[in-house]
CSV table of C-alpha atoms and ligand atoms in Angstrom, one decimal:
chain,number,residue,atom,x,y,z
A,177,MET,CA,-21.4,-3.3,-10.4
A,178,SER,CA,-25.0,-4.1,-10.8
A,179,THR,CA,-27.9,-1.7,-10.3
A,180,GLN,CA,-29.1,-3.9,-7.4
A,181,ASN,CA,-25.7,-3.6,-5.8
A,182,ASN,CA,-25.8,0.2,-6.2
A,183,PHE,CA,-29.1,0.2,-4.4
A,184,VAL,CA,-27.8,-2.0,-1.7
A,185,ALA,CA,-24.7,0.1,-1.2
A,186,ASN,CA,-26.8,3.2,-0.8
A,187,THR,CA,-29.2,1.6,1.6
A,188,LEU,CA,-26.7,-0.1,3.8
A,189,ASN,CA,-23.9,2.5,3.5
A,190,VAL,CA,-21.8,-0.5,2.3
A,191,THR,CA,-19.2,-0.3,-0.5
A,192,PRO,CA,-20.2,-3.3,-2.6
A,193,PRO,CA,-17.6,-5.9,-3.8
A,194,THR,CA,-16.2,-5.7,-7.3
A,195,LEU,CA,-14.4,-9.1,-6.9
A,196,ASN,CA,-16.1,-12.0,-8.6
A,197,ASN,CA,-15.5,-14.5,-5.8
A,198,GLN,CA,-17.7,-15.0,-2.8
A,199,LEU,CA,-17.0,-15.6,0.9
A,200,ASN,CA,-17.7,-18.8,2.7
A,201,GLU,CA,-17.7,-17.2,6.1
A,202,LEU,CA,-18.6,-13.8,7.4
A,203,VAL,CA,-16.6,-12.8,10.4
A,204,ILE,CA,-18.1,-10.4,13.0
A,205,ASN,CA,-15.5,-9.1,15.5
A,206,TRP,CA,-17.0,-8.3,18.9
A,207,HIS,CA,-14.6,-6.4,21.1
A,208,ILE,CA,-16.3,-7.6,24.1
A,209,THR,CA,-14.2,-5.9,26.7
A,210,GLU,CA,-11.4,-3.3,26.9
A,211,ALA,CA,-10.0,-4.7,30.1
A,212,CYS,CA,-6.6,-6.2,29.6
A,213,ASN,CA,-3.7,-7.4,31.7
A,214,TYR,CA,-1.2,-6.3,29.1
A,215,ASN,CA,-0.4,-2.7,28.1
A,216,CYS,CA,0.7,-2.7,24.5
A,217,THR,CA,1.8,0.7,23.3
A,218,TYR,CA,0.0,0.4,20.0
A,219,CYS,CA,-3.2,-0.9,21.5
A,220,PHE,CA,-6.3,0.8,20.0
A,221,ALA,CA,-8.8,-1.1,22.3
A,222,LYS,CA,-9.8,2.0,24.3
A,223,TRP,CA,-13.4,3.0,24.4
A,224,GLY,CA,-13.3,5.2,27.5
A,225,LYS,CA,-14.8,2.9,30.1
A,226,PRO,CA,-17.9,2.0,28.1
A,227,ASN,CA,-21.0,0.5,29.7
A,228,GLU,CA,-20.0,-3.0,28.6
A,229,LEU,CA,-22.8,-5.3,27.6
A,230,LEU,CA,-21.2,-8.2,29.4
A,231,ARG,CA,-22.5,-6.9,32.7
A,232,SER,CA,-25.9,-8.3,31.7
A,233,LEU,CA,-26.2,-11.8,30.4
A,234,GLU,CA,-29.6,-11.0,29.2
A,235,ALA,CA,-28.2,-8.1,27.0
A,236,ILE,CA,-25.5,-10.4,25.7
A,237,GLU,CA,-28.1,-13.0,24.7
A,238,ARG,CA,-30.3,-10.4,23.1
A,239,LEU,CA,-27.3,-9.1,21.0
A,240,LEU,CA,-26.4,-12.7,19.9
A,241,ASP,CA,-30.1,-13.2,18.9
A,242,GLN,CA,-30.1,-10.0,17.0
A,243,LEU,CA,-27.0,-11.0,15.1
A,244,ALA,CA,-28.1,-14.6,14.5
A,245,ASN,CA,-31.5,-13.6,13.3
A,246,TYR,CA,-30.1,-11.0,10.9
A,247,PHE,CA,-26.9,-12.5,9.6
A,248,ILE,CA,-27.6,-16.3,9.9
A,249,ARG,CA,-31.3,-16.9,9.8
A,250,GLY,CA,-32.3,-13.8,7.9
A,251,ASN,CA,-31.8,-12.9,4.3
A,252,PRO,CA,-30.1,-9.5,4.4
A,253,LYS,CA,-28.8,-7.8,1.4
A,254,ILE,CA,-25.2,-8.1,2.7
A,255,LYS,CA,-25.6,-11.9,2.4
A,256,ASP,CA,-26.5,-11.6,-1.3
A,257,MET,CA,-23.5,-9.3,-1.8
A,258,LEU,CA,-20.9,-11.4,0.0
A,259,GLY,CA,-22.5,-14.8,-0.5
A,260,TYR,CA,-21.3,-16.1,2.8
A,261,LYS,CA,-22.5,-19.5,4.1
A,262,THR,CA,-21.5,-19.4,7.7
A,263,VAL,CA,-21.0,-16.6,10.3
A,264,ARG,CA,-18.1,-16.7,12.8
A,265,LEU,CA,-18.3,-14.6,15.9
A,266,ASN,CA,-14.8,-13.6,16.8
A,267,LEU,CA,-14.4,-12.4,20.4
A,268,ALA,CA,-11.7,-9.9,20.9
A,269,GLY,CA,-10.8,-7.2,23.5
A,270,GLY,CA,-9.1,-6.1,25.5
A,271,GLU,CA,-8.4,-9.6,26.8
A,272,PRO,CA,-11.6,-11.7,26.5
A,273,MET,CA,-10.2,-14.4,28.8
A,274,MET,CA,-10.3,-12.0,31.7
A,275,LEU,CA,-14.0,-12.4,31.7
A,276,GLY,CA,-13.7,-16.0,33.0
A,277,SER,CA,-17.1,-17.8,33.2
A,278,THR,CA,-18.9,-15.0,31.3
A,279,LEU,CA,-16.7,-15.8,28.3
A,280,SER,CA,-17.6,-19.4,28.6
A,281,ILE,CA,-21.3,-18.6,28.6
A,282,VAL,CA,-21.0,-16.3,25.5
A,283,LEU,CA,-19.2,-19.1,23.6
A,284,ILE,CA,-21.8,-21.7,24.6
A,285,LEU,CA,-24.6,-19.4,23.6
A,286,ALA,CA,-23.0,-18.4,20.4
A,287,LYS,CA,-22.6,-22.1,19.5
A,288,GLN,CA,-26.2,-22.8,20.4
A,289,LYS,CA,-27.4,-19.9,18.1
A,290,GLY,CA,-25.4,-21.2,15.1
A,291,PHE,CA,-22.2,-19.2,15.0
A,292,ASN,CA,-18.8,-20.6,14.5
A,293,THR,CA,-16.6,-19.2,17.2
A,294,SER,CA,-13.2,-17.8,17.7
A,295,ILE,CA,-11.3,-15.6,20.1
A,296,ILE,CA,-8.3,-13.3,19.9
A,297,THR,CA,-6.2,-13.5,23.1
A,298,ASN,CA,-2.8,-12.6,24.4
A,299,GLY,CA,-2.6,-16.2,25.6
A,300,SER,CA,-1.6,-15.3,29.2
A,301,TYR,CA,-4.7,-16.9,30.7
A,302,LEU,CA,-4.1,-20.2,29.0
A,303,LEU,CA,-1.2,-20.8,31.3
A,304,LYS,CA,-1.1,-22.3,34.8
A,305,ASN,CA,-4.8,-23.2,34.7
A,306,LYS,CA,-5.9,-19.6,35.1
A,307,PHE,CA,-8.8,-20.2,32.8
A,308,ASP,CA,-10.2,-23.5,31.3
A,309,LEU,CA,-12.6,-23.3,28.4
A,310,PRO,CA,-15.5,-25.6,28.3
A,311,LYS,CA,-15.0,-28.5,25.9
A,312,ASN,CA,-15.6,-27.8,22.2
A,313,VAL,CA,-16.8,-24.3,22.3
A,314,LEU,CA,-14.1,-22.9,20.1
A,315,ASP,CA,-13.4,-23.4,16.4
A,316,MET,CA,-10.5,-21.1,16.1
A,317,ILE,CA,-8.1,-19.3,18.4
A,318,GLY,CA,-5.9,-16.3,17.5
A,319,ILE,CA,-3.0,-15.6,19.8
A,320,SER,CA,-1.1,-12.3,19.6
A,321,PHE,CA,2.6,-12.8,19.7
A,322,ASP,CA,5.1,-10.1,18.8
A,323,SER,CA,8.5,-11.3,19.7
A,324,LEU,CA,10.6,-14.3,20.7
A,325,ASP,CA,12.6,-11.9,22.9
A,326,TYR,CA,11.4,-10.9,26.4
A,327,GLN,CA,13.0,-7.5,26.3
A,328,THR,CA,11.3,-6.7,23.0
A,329,ARG,CA,7.9,-7.8,24.3
A,330,LYS,CA,8.5,-5.6,27.4
A,331,GLU,CA,9.4,-2.6,25.2
A,332,ILE,CA,6.2,-3.1,23.2
A,333,GLY,CA,4.2,-3.4,26.4
A,334,ARG,CA,3.3,-7.1,26.0
A,335,ILE,CA,3.7,-7.8,29.7
A,336,ASP,CA,1.4,-7.8,32.8
A,337,ARG,CA,2.0,-5.7,35.9
A,338,LYS,CA,4.2,-8.5,37.5
A,339,GLY,CA,6.4,-8.5,34.4
A,340,ASN,CA,5.0,-11.8,33.1
A,341,SER,CA,4.9,-12.2,29.3
A,342,LEU,CA,3.9,-15.2,27.2
A,343,SER,CA,7.1,-16.8,25.9
A,344,ALA,CA,7.6,-18.8,22.8
A,345,GLU,CA,7.7,-22.1,24.8
A,346,GLU,CA,4.6,-21.2,26.8
A,347,LEU,CA,2.7,-20.4,23.5
A,348,LYS,CA,3.6,-23.8,22.2
A,349,CYS,CA,2.4,-25.5,25.5
A,350,ALA,CA,-0.9,-23.5,25.5
A,351,LEU,CA,-1.7,-24.6,21.9
A,352,HIS,CA,-0.9,-28.2,22.7
A,353,LYS,CA,-3.2,-28.1,25.8
A,354,LEU,CA,-6.1,-26.5,23.8
A,355,SER,CA,-5.8,-29.1,21.1
A,356,HIS,CA,-7.1,-31.7,23.6
A,357,THR,CA,-10.2,-29.8,24.7
A,358,GLN,CA,-11.2,-28.1,21.5
A,359,ILE,CA,-11.4,-30.8,18.8
A,360,GLY,CA,-10.6,-29.5,15.3
A,361,LEU,CA,-9.4,-26.2,16.6
A,362,LYS,CA,-7.7,-24.0,14.0
A,363,THR,CA,-4.8,-21.8,15.2
A,364,LYS,CA,-3.7,-18.4,14.2
A,365,ILE,CA,-0.8,-16.3,15.4
A,366,ASN,CA,-1.1,-12.5,15.0
A,367,THR,CA,2.1,-10.4,15.0
A,368,VAL,CA,2.0,-6.7,14.9
A,369,ILE,CA,5.1,-5.4,13.0
A,370,ASN,CA,6.5,-2.2,14.4
A,371,ALA,CA,9.7,-0.2,14.8
A,372,ILE,CA,10.9,-2.5,17.6
A,373,ASN,CA,10.4,-5.9,16.1
A,374,TRP,CA,10.5,-5.4,12.3
A,375,ARG,CA,14.1,-6.8,12.0
A,376,GLU,CA,13.3,-10.0,13.9
A,377,ASN,CA,13.3,-13.4,12.2
A,378,PHE,CA,10.5,-15.8,13.2
A,379,SER,CA,11.1,-18.4,10.5
A,380,SER,CA,12.3,-21.3,12.5
A,381,PHE,CA,9.9,-20.7,15.3
A,382,MET,CA,6.9,-20.6,12.9
A,383,SER,CA,8.1,-23.6,11.0
A,384,ASP,CA,8.2,-25.5,14.3
A,385,LEU,CA,4.9,-24.2,15.7
A,386,ALA,CA,3.1,-24.6,12.3
A,387,PRO,CA,-0.1,-22.6,13.1
A,388,ASP,CA,-2.9,-22.8,10.5
A,389,LYS,CA,-2.3,-19.2,9.8
A,390,TRP,CA,0.3,-16.5,10.7
A,391,LYS,CA,-1.1,-13.1,10.2
A,392,VAL,CA,1.3,-10.1,10.3
A,393,LEU,CA,-0.2,-6.6,10.6
A,394,GLN,CA,1.6,-3.3,10.1
A,395,VAL,CA,1.2,-1.3,13.3
A,396,MET,CA,-1.6,1.2,12.9
A,397,PRO,CA,-1.1,5.0,13.6
A,398,TYR,CA,-2.6,5.1,17.1
A,399,GLY,CA,-1.1,6.4,20.3
A,400,ASN,CA,2.7,6.1,20.0
A,401,ASP,CA,3.9,7.2,16.6
A,402,GLU,CA,7.4,6.1,17.4
A,403,LEU,CA,6.3,2.5,16.7
A,404,LEU,CA,5.2,3.3,13.2
A,405,ILE,CA,7.2,1.8,10.3
A,406,SER,CA,7.2,2.5,6.6
A,407,ASP,CA,5.4,0.2,4.1
A,408,ASP,CA,8.9,-0.6,2.8
A,409,LYS,CA,10.1,-2.0,6.2
A,410,PHE,CA,6.8,-3.9,6.6
A,411,ASN,CA,7.3,-5.4,3.1
A,412,GLN,CA,10.9,-6.3,3.9
A,413,PHE,CA,9.7,-8.3,7.0
A,414,VAL,CA,7.2,-10.1,4.9
A,415,GLU,CA,9.6,-10.9,2.0
A,416,ARG,CA,12.3,-12.0,4.4
A,417,HIS,CA,10.0,-14.7,5.8
A,418,GLU,CA,8.4,-15.7,2.5
A,419,LYS,CA,11.9,-16.3,1.1
A,420,GLN,CA,12.4,-18.8,3.8
A,421,GLY,CA,9.2,-20.7,2.8
A,422,ILE,CA,7.0,-19.3,5.6
A,423,THR,CA,3.4,-18.6,4.6
A,424,ILE,CA,2.3,-15.2,5.8
A,425,TYR,CA,-0.9,-13.3,5.6
A,426,PRO,CA,0.2,-9.7,5.6
A,427,GLU,CA,-2.2,-6.9,6.3
A,428,SER,CA,-1.0,-3.3,5.7
A,429,ASN,CA,-2.6,-0.2,7.1
A,430,SER,CA,-4.7,0.5,4.0
A,431,ALA,CA,-6.3,-3.0,4.2
A,432,MET,CA,-7.3,-2.4,7.8
A,433,THR,CA,-9.5,0.6,7.2
A,434,GLU,CA,-13.2,0.2,6.8
A,435,SER,CA,-13.0,-3.5,6.2
A,436,TYR,CA,-13.7,-5.3,9.5
A,437,LEU,CA,-17.3,-5.8,10.6
A,438,MET,CA,-16.8,-4.7,14.2
A,439,ILE,CA,-18.8,-4.3,17.4
A,440,GLU,CA,-17.5,-2.4,20.4
A,441,PRO,CA,-18.1,-3.4,24.1
A,442,LYS,CA,-21.4,-1.5,24.4
A,443,GLY,CA,-22.9,-3.4,21.4
A,444,ARG,CA,-22.6,-0.9,18.6
A,445,PHE,CA,-21.0,-1.5,15.1
A,446,TYR,CA,-18.0,0.7,14.6
A,447,GLN,CA,-15.5,1.4,11.9
A,448,ASN,CA,-12.2,3.2,11.6
A,449,SER,CA,-12.8,5.7,8.8
A,450,ARG,CA,-10.1,6.9,6.4
A,451,ASP,CA,-12.2,10.0,5.6
A,452,LEU,CA,-13.2,11.0,9.1
A,453,GLY,CA,-9.8,10.2,10.7
A,454,GLY,CA,-11.4,8.2,13.6
A,455,TYR,CA,-14.2,5.9,14.6
A,456,VAL,CA,-17.7,6.0,13.3
A,457,TYR,CA,-20.3,4.3,15.6
A,458,SER,CA,-23.8,3.0,14.9
A,459,ASP,CA,-26.6,3.1,17.5
A,460,CYS,CA,-26.8,0.1,19.9
A,461,ILE,CA,-27.7,-3.0,18.0
A,462,ASN,CA,-30.0,-4.1,20.9
A,463,GLU,CA,-32.0,-0.8,20.6
A,464,VAL,CA,-32.3,-0.3,16.8
A,465,GLY,CA,-31.7,-3.9,15.4
A,466,ALA,CA,-28.8,-5.1,13.3
A,467,ASN,CA,-30.2,-3.9,10.0
A,468,LYS,CA,-30.6,-0.2,11.1
A,469,ALA,CA,-27.3,-0.3,13.0
A,470,LEU,CA,-25.3,-1.6,10.0
A,471,SER,CA,-26.8,1.1,7.8
A,472,LEU,CA,-25.1,3.7,10.1
A,473,ILE,CA,-21.5,2.8,9.4
A,474,ASN,CA,-19.2,2.5,6.4
A,475,PHE,CA,-18.5,-1.1,5.6
A,476,ASN,CA,-16.2,-1.7,2.8
A,477,ALA,CA,-17.1,-5.0,1.2
A,478,ASN,CA,-14.2,-4.9,-1.2
A,479,THR,CA,-11.5,-4.9,1.4
A,480,PHE,CA,-13.4,-7.4,3.5
A,481,MET,CA,-13.6,-9.7,0.4
A,482,SER,CA,-9.9,-9.3,-0.4
A,483,ARG,CA,-8.9,-10.1,3.2
A,484,TYR,CA,-11.0,-13.3,3.4
A,485,SER,CA,-11.1,-14.4,-0.2
A,486,ARG,CA,-7.5,-15.6,-0.1
A,487,ASP,CA,-8.4,-17.7,2.9
A,488,GLU,CA,-11.1,-19.2,0.8
A,489,SER,CA,-8.7,-20.8,-1.7
A,490,ILE,CA,-6.9,-22.3,1.3
A,491,ILE,CA,-10.1,-23.7,2.7
A,492,ALA,CA,-10.5,-25.6,-0.5
A,493,LEU,CA,-7.1,-27.2,0.3
A,494,GLY,CA,-8.4,-28.0,3.8
A,495,GLU,CA,-5.6,-26.1,5.6
A,496,VAL,CA,-7.1,-23.1,7.2
A,497,ILE,CA,-10.4,-21.6,8.3
B,1637,SF4,S1,-2.9,-7.6,24.5
B,1637,SF4,FE1,-4.3,-6.7,23.0
B,1637,SF4,S2,-5.9,-5.7,24.2
B,1637,SF4,FE2,-4.2,-6.1,25.6
B,1637,SF4,S3,-3.0,-4.2,25.5
B,1637,SF4,FE3,-2.1,-5.6,24.0
B,1637,SF4,S4,-3.2,-5.0,22.1
B,1637,SF4,FE4,-4.4,-4.1,23.8
């Protein structure tokens, strides 16, 4: 680790990377709302009815300007450290598609300001024309999908109040429909492995669906501990699928701590901290600026790099964002 990196780490409260490779793309996850029509037992998207920025389009645009000026147009130390070339704004929730036209505006603005864009959704609003995205505002979509079996999804809480839950067939249709309005869209499926679904076999479904990326995450210790599984069971799930030739991007609990660059609905950076056993929040980015706000949280560049660096090798093969 260089002296300069030590200085940067102290200034930004960032753990500098020790890996030699660099990132092509920095990903900023904005949990834009905590409202959701599903009720997953393991959901951590609870900020206690925050004053969401999305109530004001002006505040949203100011936040996007702050982020673009700092991470894209600026020359921050974090850019030297990570070496990224582009910045992707990933909108998560809650369920971002519940925002309707506001989500469309955020995506259009983000594109105008130079971000690549992606959303993480439970996919339910992609059905039955509940919500149509404007054309070509999205570079990547991540859809959460935890089970082929309705009863399992119901037990996990992946259903709305009327008992509707995105099925495997509906997921296929939704992706097909999106491929016509979002040219070049990359697709990602996120599956949270927990005590209810860890024995399930997704091999043939994933071969058929062929998303650009299938990411499996070990359920985090939040809320219902009955869903937790051991590292061994998580690894068994991964190995079982890899043996059948399925490419998986696994993410265990330790990889998920202090490694996402995350913004909560009110517009503050936040991190889940191993040491403090909870979340650490910065001040509002719109009030203190992105540089000061980033200095107030722990950002682990090593785990960030290790998460995305593997994707980089696949970018070179032209398969995945
Ligand atoms: S779909 Fe996502 S945001 Fe909604 S309850 Fe489930 S985990 Fe939480």
